[in-house]
Tab-separated table of C-alpha atoms in Angstrom:
chain	number	residue	atom	x	y	z
A	1	MET	CA	0.335	0.415	-0.124
A	2	ILE	CA	3.001	2.407	0.697
A	3	LEU	CA	4.647	1.594	-2.381
A	4	PRO	CA	2.410	2.846	-4.833
A	5	ALA	CA	1.901	6.040	-2.695
A	6	ILE	CA	5.753	6.598	-3.417
A	7	ALA	CA	5.415	5.988	-6.546
A	8	ALA	CA	2.451	8.268	-7.082
A	9	GLY	CA	4.347	11.320	-5.118
A	10	VAL	CA	7.093	10.895	-7.602
A	11	GLY	CA	5.000	11.225	-10.677
A	12	VAL	CA	3.323	14.696	-9.543
A	13	ALA	CA	6.604	16.200	-9.008
A	14	VAL	CA	7.707	15.418	-12.398
A	15	ILE	CA	4.135	16.532	-13.548
A	16	ALA	CA	4.533	19.612	-11.655
A	17	VAL	CA	7.966	20.540	-13.050
A	18	SER	CA	7.252	19.633	-16.055
A	19	ALA	CA	3.912	22.109	-16.447
A	20	ASN	CA	6.998	24.957	-16.883
A	21	PRO	CA	8.435	25.388	-19.999
A	22	PHE	CA	11.525	26.394	-18.640
A	23	ILE	CA	11.745	23.010	-17.188
A	24	VAL	CA	10.662	21.005	-20.541
A	25	LEU	CA	13.699	22.430	-22.509
A	26	ALA	CA	16.059	21.802	-19.902
A	27	GLN	CA	14.708	18.057	-19.405
A	28	ASP	CA	15.689	17.647	-23.432
A	29	ALA	CA	19.288	18.246	-22.473
A	30	ALA	CA	19.223	17.121	-18.891
A	31	PRO	CA	20.893	13.697	-19.995
A	32	GLU	CA	23.748	15.094	-21.708
A	33	ALA	CA	23.897	18.163	-19.411
A	34	ALA	CA	24.995	15.858	-16.449
A	35	GLN	CA	27.340	14.467	-18.164
A	36	SER	CA	29.222	17.686	-20.117
A	37	ALA	CA	28.710	20.460	-17.258
A	38	PRO	CA	31.458	21.348	-15.504
A	39	GLN	CA	32.053	21.338	-11.864
A	40	PRO	CA	33.621	24.262	-10.171
A	41	ALA	CA	37.277	23.893	-8.818
A	42	GLY	CA	36.282	25.976	-5.729
A	43	GLU	CA	33.884	28.138	-4.206
A	44	PRO	CA	33.906	31.546	-6.148
A	45	ALA	CA	34.414	34.769	-4.303
A	46	PRO	CA	30.696	36.576	-3.520
A	47	PRO	CA	29.749	39.711	-5.410
A	48	ASP	CA	29.658	43.124	-3.628
A	49	PRO	CA	26.141	43.904	-3.667
A	50	ALA	CA	26.841	47.864	-3.448
A	51	ALA	CA	29.271	47.544	-6.296
A	52	GLU	CA	26.606	45.300	-8.191
A	53	LEU	CA	23.560	47.147	-7.689
A	54	ALA	CA	26.132	50.566	-9.066
A	55	ALA	CA	27.054	48.519	-11.787
A	56	LYS	CA	23.502	47.997	-12.551
A	57	ARG	CA	22.554	51.529	-12.459
A	58	ASP	CA	24.998	52.471	-14.806
A	59	GLN	CA	23.841	49.826	-16.879
A	60	THR	CA	19.900	50.761	-16.395
A	61	ARG	CA	21.001	54.526	-16.716
A	62	THR	CA	22.737	53.655	-20.204
A	63	GLU	CA	19.812	52.100	-21.743
A	64	LEU	CA	17.050	54.887	-20.474
A	65	GLU	CA	19.398	57.811	-22.131
A	66	THR	CA	19.381	55.431	-25.450
A	67	LEU	CA	15.362	55.005	-25.035
A	68	SER	CA	14.908	58.823	-24.433
A	69	LYS	CA	16.453	59.596	-27.626
A	70	THR	CA	13.850	57.162	-29.666
A	71	ILE	CA	10.691	59.148	-27.870
A	72	SER	CA	9.212	61.945	-29.756
A	73	LEU	CA	5.991	64.135	-29.518
A	74	SER	CA	3.559	64.405	-32.107
A	75	SER	CA	3.073	66.954	-34.418
A	76	ASP	CA	-0.571	67.065	-33.102
A	77	LYS	CA	0.853	67.269	-29.596
A	78	VAL	CA	3.207	69.779	-30.724
A	79	SER	CA	0.468	71.624	-32.014
A	80	ALA	CA	-1.875	71.261	-28.815
A	81	LEU	CA	1.079	72.714	-26.751
A	82	LYS	CA	1.635	75.390	-28.685
A	83	GLN	CA	-1.943	76.266	-28.790
A	84	SER	CA	-2.212	76.303	-24.913
A	85	ILE	CA	0.639	78.854	-25.621
A	86	ALA	CA	-0.569	81.246	-27.243
A	87	ASP	CA	-4.172	81.119	-25.355
A	88	LEU	CA	-2.440	82.039	-22.071
A	89	GLU	CA	-2.379	85.936	-21.279
A	90	LYS	CA	0.597	87.662	-22.050
A	91	SER	CA	2.063	89.485	-19.047
A	92	ALA	CA	5.001	88.518	-17.018
A	93	GLN	CA	3.195	87.527	-14.115
A	94	SER	CA	1.214	84.910	-15.864
A	95	ILE	CA	4.595	83.801	-17.712
A	96	ARG	CA	6.349	83.170	-14.704
A	97	GLN	CA	3.534	81.626	-12.979
A	98	ALA	CA	3.404	79.300	-15.677
A	99	LEU	CA	6.715	78.610	-16.099
A	100	ILE	CA	7.073	77.703	-12.021
A	101	GLU	CA	4.322	75.213	-12.687
A	102	SER	CA	5.721	74.151	-15.789
A	103	ALA	CA	8.966	73.747	-13.590
A	104	ALA	CA	7.233	71.660	-10.838
A	105	ARG	CA	6.076	69.701	-12.705
A	106	ARG	CA	9.089	68.589	-14.618
A	107	LYS	CA	10.666	68.172	-11.481
A	108	ALA	CA	8.747	65.385	-9.950
A	109	LEU	CA	9.052	63.670	-13.208
A	110	ASP	CA	12.346	63.752	-12.874
A	111	LYS	CA	12.078	62.498	-9.356
A	112	GLN	CA	9.988	59.658	-10.582
A	113	ILE	CA	12.305	58.799	-13.273
A	114	LEU	CA	15.129	58.572	-10.333
A	115	ALA	CA	12.628	56.423	-8.637
A	116	SER	CA	12.142	54.017	-11.784
A	117	GLU	CA	15.770	54.178	-12.554
A	118	LYS	CA	16.626	52.656	-9.372
A	119	LYS	CA	14.126	50.551	-9.162
A	120	LEU	CA	14.902	48.681	-12.371
A	121	ALA	CA	18.332	48.261	-11.137
A	122	ASP	CA	17.231	46.500	-8.121
A	123	LEU	CA	15.117	43.882	-10.276
A	124	GLY	CA	18.004	43.586	-11.861
A	125	VAL	CA	20.468	42.709	-9.536
A	126	LYS	CA	18.161	40.643	-8.351
A	127	GLU	CA	17.596	38.775	-11.620
A	128	ASP	CA	21.145	38.951	-12.014
A	129	GLY	CA	21.584	36.729	-8.327
A	130	ILE	CA	18.327	34.239	-9.876
A	131	ARG	CA	20.178	33.594	-12.932
A	132	ARG	CA	23.806	33.193	-11.385
A	133	SER	CA	22.471	30.819	-8.608
A	134	LEU	CA	20.925	28.507	-11.883
A	135	HIS	CA	24.458	28.484	-12.758
A	136	GLU	CA	26.113	27.542	-10.143
A	137	ARG	CA	23.408	24.433	-9.575
A	138	ARG	CA	23.958	23.683	-13.055
A	139	GLY	CA	25.425	19.897	-12.623
A	140	LEU	CA	23.090	19.017	-9.757
A	141	LEU	CA	19.691	20.782	-11.654
A	142	ALA	CA	20.859	18.873	-14.667
A	143	GLU	CA	21.588	15.445	-12.471
A	144	VAL	CA	18.001	16.140	-10.597
A	145	LEU	CA	16.208	16.618	-14.350
A	146	ALA	CA	17.928	13.762	-15.561
A	147	ALA	CA	16.481	11.653	-12.708
A	148	LEU	CA	13.052	13.147	-12.792
A	149	GLN	CA	12.765	12.132	-16.684
A	150	ARG	CA	14.101	8.555	-16.308
A	151	MET	CA	11.159	8.086	-13.384
A	152	GLY	CA	8.350	9.915	-15.812
A	153	ARG	CA	9.465	7.243	-18.788
A	154	ASN	CA	10.162	4.313	-16.662
A	155	PRO	CA	7.686	4.377	-13.444
A	156	PRO	CA	8.318	1.957	-10.920
A	157	PRO	CA	6.473	-1.484	-11.203
A	158	ALA	CA	3.471	-1.902	-9.241
A	159	LEU	CA	3.753	-4.456	-6.406
A	160	LEU	CA	0.271	-5.963	-7.429
A	161	VAL	CA	0.854	-6.489	-10.783
A	162	THR	CA	2.573	-9.801	-10.708
A	163	PRO	CA	3.948	-11.561	-8.270
A	164	ASP	CA	7.581	-11.626	-10.353
A	165	ASP	CA	7.296	-7.630	-9.853
A	166	ALA	CA	7.627	-8.223	-5.918
A	167	LEU	CA	11.445	-7.850	-5.672
A	168	ALA	CA	11.737	-5.341	-7.756
A	169	SER	CA	8.949	-2.846	-6.281
A	170	VAL	CA	10.732	-3.687	-2.878
A	171	ARG	CA	14.217	-1.918	-4.462
A	172	SER	CA	12.179	0.687	-5.603
A	173	ALA	CA	10.660	1.364	-2.645
A	174	ILE	CA	14.380	1.696	-0.933
A	175	LEU	CA	15.517	3.362	-3.475
A	176	LEU	CA	12.659	5.958	-3.803
A	177	GLY	CA	12.746	6.363	0.037
A	178	ALA	CA	16.075	7.536	-0.026
A	179	VAL	CA	16.506	10.082	-3.415
A	180	VAL	CA	12.848	11.664	-3.247
A	181	PRO	CA	13.249	13.842	-0.217
A	182	GLY	CA	16.224	14.820	-2.193
A	183	ILE	CA	14.659	15.348	-5.672
A	184	ARG	CA	11.492	16.885	-4.047
A	185	LYS	CA	13.381	19.586	-2.384
A	186	GLU	CA	15.586	20.842	-5.155
A	187	THR	CA	12.585	20.509	-7.618
A	188	ASP	CA	10.720	22.504	-5.121
A	189	LYS	CA	13.697	25.196	-4.738
A	190	LEU	CA	14.278	25.570	-8.758
A	191	ALA	CA	10.372	25.750	-9.363
A	192	GLY	CA	10.603	28.745	-6.929
A	193	ASP	CA	13.668	30.139	-8.713
A	194	LEU	CA	12.293	29.844	-11.922
A	195	ALA	CA	9.113	31.202	-10.632
A	196	SER	CA	10.998	34.496	-8.928
A	197	LEU	CA	12.918	35.138	-12.056
A	198	ALA	CA	9.718	35.052	-13.890
A	199	ALA	CA	8.026	37.697	-11.275
A	200	LEU	CA	10.954	39.888	-11.425
A	201	GLN	CA	11.124	39.980	-15.100
A	202	THR	CA	7.587	40.533	-15.323
A	203	ALA	CA	7.622	43.690	-12.855
A	204	SER	CA	10.487	45.102	-14.948
A	205	THR	CA	8.774	45.156	-18.064
A	206	ALA	CA	5.958	46.576	-16.071
A	207	GLU	CA	8.268	49.513	-14.455
A	208	LYS	CA	9.934	50.041	-17.908
A	209	ALA	CA	6.668	50.749	-19.823
A	210	GLY	CA	5.727	52.783	-16.888
A	211	LEU	CA	8.527	54.843	-17.260
A	212	THR	CA	8.345	55.435	-21.048
A	213	ALA	CA	5.441	56.798	-20.485
A	214	THR	CA	6.797	59.256	-17.767
A	215	MET	CA	9.860	60.247	-20.013
A	216	THR	CA	7.211	61.294	-22.765
A	217	ASN	CA	5.880	63.430	-20.465
A	218	GLY	CA	8.934	64.473	-19.132
A	219	ILE	CA	9.812	65.581	-23.334
A	220	GLU	CA	6.765	67.452	-23.611
A	221	GLU	CA	7.008	68.954	-20.563
A	222	GLU	CA	10.418	70.150	-21.688
A	223	ARG	CA	9.164	71.457	-24.692
A	224	ARG	CA	6.415	73.493	-22.997
A	225	MET	CA	9.140	75.311	-20.906
A	226	ASP	CA	10.892	75.958	-23.885
A	227	LEU	CA	8.041	77.989	-25.806
A	228	LEU	CA	7.168	79.638	-21.893
A	229	LEU	CA	10.743	81.219	-22.071
A	230	ALA	CA	10.975	81.865	-25.674
A	231	GLU	CA	7.141	84.387	-24.744
A	232	ASN	CA	8.942	85.327	-21.737
A	233	ASP	CA	12.315	86.251	-23.592
A	234	LYS	CA	10.125	88.114	-25.902
A	235	LEU	CA	8.127	90.359	-23.109
A	236	SER	CA	11.760	91.600	-22.090
A	237	ARG	CA	13.236	92.591	-25.533
A	238	SER	CA	12.526	96.209	-25.137
A	239	ASN	CA	15.980	96.695	-23.055
A	240	ALA	CA	17.802	93.984	-24.976
A	241	THR	CA	20.782	96.776	-25.792
A	242	GLU	CA	20.946	97.437	-22.493
A	243	LEU	CA	21.246	94.013	-21.339
A	244	THR	CA	23.633	92.680	-23.731
A	245	ALA	CA	25.962	95.915	-22.830
A	246	GLU	CA	25.962	94.999	-19.296
A	247	ARG	CA	26.056	91.010	-20.049
A	248	LYS	CA	29.595	92.174	-21.499
A	249	ARG	CA	30.659	94.361	-18.924
A	250	SER	CA	29.511	91.577	-16.609
A	251	GLU	CA	31.862	89.476	-18.238
A	252	GLU	CA	34.482	92.098	-17.657
A	253	LEU	CA	34.008	92.271	-14.039
A	254	ALA	CA	33.670	88.000	-13.567
A	255	GLY	CA	37.345	87.735	-15.371
A	256	LYS	CA	38.764	90.318	-12.654
A	257	ALA	CA	37.420	89.284	-9.657
A	258	THR	CA	39.637	86.514	-7.711
A	259	SER	CA	36.808	85.943	-5.239
A	260	LEU	CA	32.501	85.605	-4.578
A	261	GLU	CA	33.130	88.160	-2.533
A	262	GLY	CA	34.807	90.514	-5.133
A	263	LEU	CA	32.354	89.070	-7.800
A	264	VAL	CA	29.219	89.866	-6.062
A	265	ALA	CA	30.824	93.861	-5.081
A	266	SER	CA	31.552	94.497	-7.906
A	267	MET	CA	28.383	93.449	-9.783
A	268	GLU	CA	26.021	95.378	-6.869
A	269	SER	CA	28.722	98.552	-7.723
A	270	GLU	CA	28.800	98.412	-11.304
A	271	ILE	CA	26.073	96.667	-12.867
A	272	ALA	CA	23.020	98.893	-13.273
A	273	SER	CA	20.391	96.345	-13.098
A	274	VAL	CA	21.948	94.707	-10.542
A	275	ARG	CA	22.769	98.078	-8.318
A	276	ASP	CA	18.795	99.166	-9.118
A	277	ALA	CA	17.311	95.946	-8.076
A	278	ALA	CA	19.403	95.478	-5.159
A	279	ALA	CA	18.614	98.825	-3.761
A	280	ALA	CA	15.106	98.467	-4.182
A	281	ALA	CA	14.968	94.744	-2.529
A	282	ARG	CA	16.809	96.202	0.714
A	283	GLN	CA	13.958	99.403	0.707
A	284	ALA	CA	11.864	96.229	0.802
A	285	GLU	CA	13.269	94.534	3.556
A	286	GLU	CA	13.544	97.659	5.294
A	287	ASN	CA	9.879	98.344	4.920
A	288	ARG	CA	8.912	95.154	6.004
A	289	LYS	CA	10.518	95.435	8.828
A	290	LEU	CA	8.432	98.779	9.916
A	291	MET	CA	5.775	96.597	9.828
A	292	THR	CA	3.303	95.705	12.848
A	293	ASP	CA	3.727	92.541	14.126
A	294	GLU	CA	-0.317	92.123	13.027
A	295	GLN	CA	0.576	92.767	9.109
A	296	ARG	CA	4.075	90.636	9.199
A	297	ALA	CA	1.514	87.933	10.109
A	298	GLN	CA	-0.751	88.650	8.154
A	299	ALA	CA	1.934	89.013	5.020
A	300	LYS	CA	3.226	85.531	6.419
A	301	ALA	CA	0.028	83.828	6.198
A	302	LEU	CA	0.029	84.678	2.372
A	303	ALA	CA	3.402	83.590	1.773
A	304	ASP	CA	2.514	80.197	3.472
A	305	SER	CA	-0.308	79.639	1.741
A	306	GLY	CA	1.512	79.676	-1.881
A	307	VAL	CA	0.229	82.568	-3.561
A	308	PRO	CA	2.897	85.796	-2.242
A	309	ASP	CA	2.442	88.503	-4.102
A	310	LYS	CA	3.214	87.650	-7.568
A	311	ASN	CA	4.846	91.860	-7.969
A	312	ARG	CA	6.756	91.223	-4.891
A	313	ILE	CA	10.836	92.922	-5.481
A	314	ALA	CA	12.247	90.984	-2.441
A	315	PRO	CA	11.940	87.711	-0.674
A	316	ALA	CA	8.422	86.654	0.451
A	317	TYR	CA	9.766	86.358	4.275
A	318	PRO	CA	13.281	86.626	6.032
A	319	PHE	CA	15.853	83.564	4.394
A	320	GLY	CA	16.784	82.730	8.269
A	321	GLU	CA	13.109	81.636	8.565
A	322	LEU	CA	12.894	79.026	5.621
A	323	LYS	CA	14.680	76.558	7.560
A	324	ALA	CA	13.273	72.903	6.675
A	325	LYS	CA	11.509	74.640	3.821
A	326	LEU	CA	13.863	74.512	0.922
A	327	GLU	CA	13.340	71.869	-1.866
A	328	VAL	CA	17.073	71.359	-3.315
A	329	PRO	CA	16.809	73.103	-7.197
A	330	VAL	CA	17.349	69.381	-9.006
A	331	ALA	CA	16.381	66.110	-8.665
A	332	GLY	CA	18.987	63.776	-7.975
A	333	ASP	CA	21.648	61.874	-5.750
A	334	ILE	CA	23.246	63.758	-2.932
A	335	LEU	CA	27.293	63.033	-4.023
A	336	ARG	CA	29.107	65.299	-1.182
A	337	GLN	CA	27.953	67.180	1.732
A	338	PHE	CA	29.123	70.894	3.304
A	339	GLY	CA	32.169	69.733	5.360
A	340	ASP	CA	32.938	66.542	3.251
A	341	ALA	CA	36.469	65.851	1.522
A	342	ASP	CA	36.585	67.550	-1.765
A	343	GLY	CA	38.947	65.946	-2.820
A	344	THR	CA	42.278	67.894	-2.703
A	345	GLY	CA	43.066	67.854	0.803
A	346	HIS	CA	40.217	70.125	1.701
A	347	GLU	CA	36.587	70.096	3.044
A	348	ALA	CA	33.900	71.162	0.506
A	349	MET	CA	32.395	74.594	0.976
A	350	GLY	CA	28.957	73.231	-0.303
A	351	MET	CA	26.971	70.013	-1.313
A	352	THR	CA	27.116	68.057	-4.709
A	353	VAL	CA	24.019	66.564	-6.248
A	354	ALA	CA	24.048	64.691	-9.370
A	355	THR	CA	21.505	64.767	-11.607
A	356	ASN	CA	20.102	63.283	-15.192
A	357	PRO	CA	21.341	64.578	-18.543
A	358	GLU	CA	18.968	68.105	-19.277
A	359	THR	CA	17.309	68.413	-15.655
A	360	VAL	CA	16.296	71.608	-14.989
A	361	VAL	CA	17.112	73.652	-12.216
A	362	THR	CA	14.774	75.592	-10.678
A	363	ALA	CA	15.464	78.768	-7.633
A	364	PRO	CA	15.220	77.225	-4.059
A	365	ALA	CA	13.663	80.305	-2.537
A	366	ASP	CA	13.227	84.062	-3.789
A	367	GLY	CA	16.087	86.307	-4.357
A	368	LEU	CA	17.775	88.786	-6.645
A	369	VAL	CA	19.892	87.181	-9.416
A	370	VAL	CA	23.228	89.596	-8.399
A	371	PHE	CA	25.478	86.977	-11.700
A	372	ALA	CA	24.872	84.680	-14.419
A	373	GLY	CA	26.962	83.352	-16.487
A	374	ALA	CA	30.481	81.880	-16.180
A	375	PHE	CA	32.887	82.510	-13.229
A	376	ARG	CA	36.493	81.078	-13.229
A	377	SER	CA	36.672	76.750	-11.949
A	378	TYR	CA	32.693	77.192	-11.497
A	379	GLY	CA	32.020	77.559	-14.883
A	380	GLN	CA	28.530	78.543	-15.312
A	381	MET	CA	27.290	79.967	-11.944
A	382	ILE	CA	24.426	81.987	-10.554
A	383	ILE	CA	24.491	84.011	-7.060
A	384	LEU	CA	21.347	84.818	-5.911
A	385	ASP	CA	20.745	87.254	-3.131
A	386	THR	CA	18.034	86.193	-0.971
A	387	GLY	CA	18.120	88.541	1.648
A	388	ASP	CA	19.240	88.571	5.363
A	389	GLY	CA	23.169	88.792	4.318
A	390	TYR	CA	22.174	85.449	2.815
A	391	HIS	CA	23.648	84.034	-1.427
A	392	LEU	CA	23.060	81.206	-2.853
A	393	VAL	CA	25.501	79.816	-5.068
A	394	LEU	CA	24.608	77.180	-8.345
A	395	SER	CA	27.131	75.939	-10.318
A	396	GLY	CA	27.353	73.269	-12.820
A	397	MET	CA	24.783	74.165	-15.197
A	398	ASP	CA	25.047	74.251	-19.143
A	399	THR	CA	22.310	76.773	-19.859
A	400	ILE	CA	21.644	79.576	-17.496
A	401	ASN	CA	17.843	80.969	-18.403
A	402	THR	CA	17.497	83.767	-16.378
A	403	ARG	CA	19.483	86.765	-16.208
A	404	GLN	CA	21.490	89.393	-13.434
A	405	GLY	CA	19.339	92.033	-12.231
A	406	LYS	CA	15.839	89.874	-12.389
A	407	PHE	CA	14.132	89.317	-9.011
A	408	VAL	CA	12.751	85.510	-9.094
A	409	PHE	CA	10.542	83.644	-7.245
A	410	SER	CA	10.990	80.094	-5.617
A	411	GLY	CA	10.444	77.035	-7.770
A	412	GLU	CA	10.883	79.479	-10.941
A	413	PRO	CA	13.425	77.368	-13.740
A	414	LEU	CA	16.980	79.220	-13.661
A	415	ALA	CA	18.957	76.824	-15.431
A	416	VAL	CA	19.216	73.514	-17.316
A	417	MET	CA	21.669	70.597	-16.730
A	418	GLY	CA	24.652	69.026	-19.510
A	419	ALA	CA	24.726	65.902	-20.872
A	420	LYS	CA	27.722	64.814	-18.885
A	421	ARG	CA	29.321	66.277	-15.595
A	422	VAL	CA	31.515	69.789	-16.075
A	423	ALA	CA	34.870	70.017	-15.228
A	424	SER	CA	35.352	72.394	-12.726
A	425	ALA	CA	37.200	72.661	-8.907
A	426	THR	CA	34.125	71.557	-7.686
A	427	ALA	CA	33.599	68.257	-8.908
A	428	LEU	CA	36.946	66.764	-7.914
A	429	ALA	CA	37.391	63.652	-7.169
A	430	LEU	CA	33.728	62.308	-8.156
A	431	ALA	CA	33.286	58.487	-9.332
A	432	THR	CA	30.265	59.389	-11.846
A	433	ASP	CA	30.386	60.992	-15.441
A	434	ARG	CA	26.680	62.262	-14.558
A	435	PRO	CA	26.081	65.787	-14.542
A	436	THR	CA	26.309	67.628	-10.812
A	437	LEU	CA	25.327	71.189	-9.423
A	438	TYR	CA	27.234	72.399	-6.838
A	439	ILE	CA	25.070	74.239	-4.426
A	440	GLU	CA	26.737	76.979	-1.471
A	441	PHE	CA	24.938	79.480	0.956
A	442	ARG	CA	27.038	82.093	2.054
A	443	LYS	CA	25.879	84.576	4.790
A	444	ASP	CA	28.083	87.559	5.429
A	445	GLY	CA	30.938	86.542	2.505
A	446	LYS	CA	31.314	82.982	4.381
A	447	PRO	CA	29.667	79.656	3.329
A	448	VAL	CA	27.176	77.837	5.656
A	449	ASP	CA	26.219	74.368	6.212
A	450	SER	CA	22.873	74.276	3.303
A	451	ARG	CA	21.537	71.192	5.364
A	452	PRO	CA	19.380	73.324	7.656
A	453	TRP	CA	17.080	74.740	5.128
A	454	TRP	CA	16.475	71.488	3.032
A	455	THR	CA	12.513	69.635	3.294
A	456	ALA	CA	13.467	66.659	5.200
A	457	LYS	CA	12.463	64.695	2.273
A	458	ASP	CA	15.368	65.844	0.528
A	459	THR	CA	17.619	65.817	3.557
A	460	GLY	CA	20.198	62.798	3.708
A	461	LYS	CA	23.770	61.230	3.922
A	462	ALA	CA	25.959	61.825	0.662
A	463	ARG	CA	26.904	58.669	-1.430
A	464	ASN	CA	29.359	57.806	-3.276
A	465	ASP	CA	28.017	57.362	-7.672
A	466	SER	CA	29.893	54.782	-9.255
């Protein structure tokens, strides 16, 4: 009575395994694989999880960059975008608000792309781990599959068919009693690995599909921002000649300046638009200090509501009160924090963030653009005067979309990152080819740690990005 049950158990195992098409293919080659499978000479060193994940992220990032180049907007979508811009009220306030909203959507899409990129890399590492495990066990699996195949084709004899089969049945029972538990264990493990592999492949496919849609939306938002910037440029062309002259003068001053302090001082004293705007901002700050407590509370409540005065020429409220409220200007990974080694034997005076190519850079706070252009080893750089003696320095961008003397609002797009990391003094000893944005906060001319100002979701330890 026991022997048929054992034989039936083996038959169930064979049926369960044969139901998987991956194993059917393996069964056909099992006998040959059992003979030819090489046996490892020694135990291989376990892979480094961090290095493996970093390598997979690099591979995933390269694949996504290739994919992004194949995505394009249809002519209907482009026409709809142009029509939506044409329908906007053509005023500086409306265009600026549209730019801020577009930048917020674009940053959100950039964050989604980064999250999907990391998820795909993690799925890829897990998939590689299962494949590696199957490969390392290929000799044992070949023997198991061959045994299951032979049992399926030549089942053990039944006890009560003929009296002559009794001895063979007893021998089969002894053999099966010793072998079946091991075969069952390896069969279950193999089936589980293949099921996990199939689940990971399904999850990767779904993630890639969602990522493609996100990247398409990102390209659409990028095109919308380009159109908005063009409209914004048209509104400010009335004094184009003066702007050209000022830009040339600022380049001369940047060439002569030897430090950020010297650059800011020369700009505020010799560039008319910056000098006038700085004076107006200082006057607005003085007026704010003269407000009653009730008026100050009302102004702060209005600013906190997200709808401060769109015609303001000074920050909505003091920069010192913005701690834990600012968002990092780009979506990316923090590689270096204030105080970390900068690769030259000194401490970093700011933080460095790695981004994806062509990521939008937004103003972290209200401020006056004191400088916008190239400056020494910093590369393309923007300096914002955010009041209260604070200046914010952003460098490493590829294209700047603002100008000196302009007052910008928090969240307003200022620049776009390039395709690769810009070689500069602030990006030394970084093990990455990704574009990197350098951010430095200065109080009364001295660098300070910016971490207290960022929101909780944007803070965290710096990490190396290989």
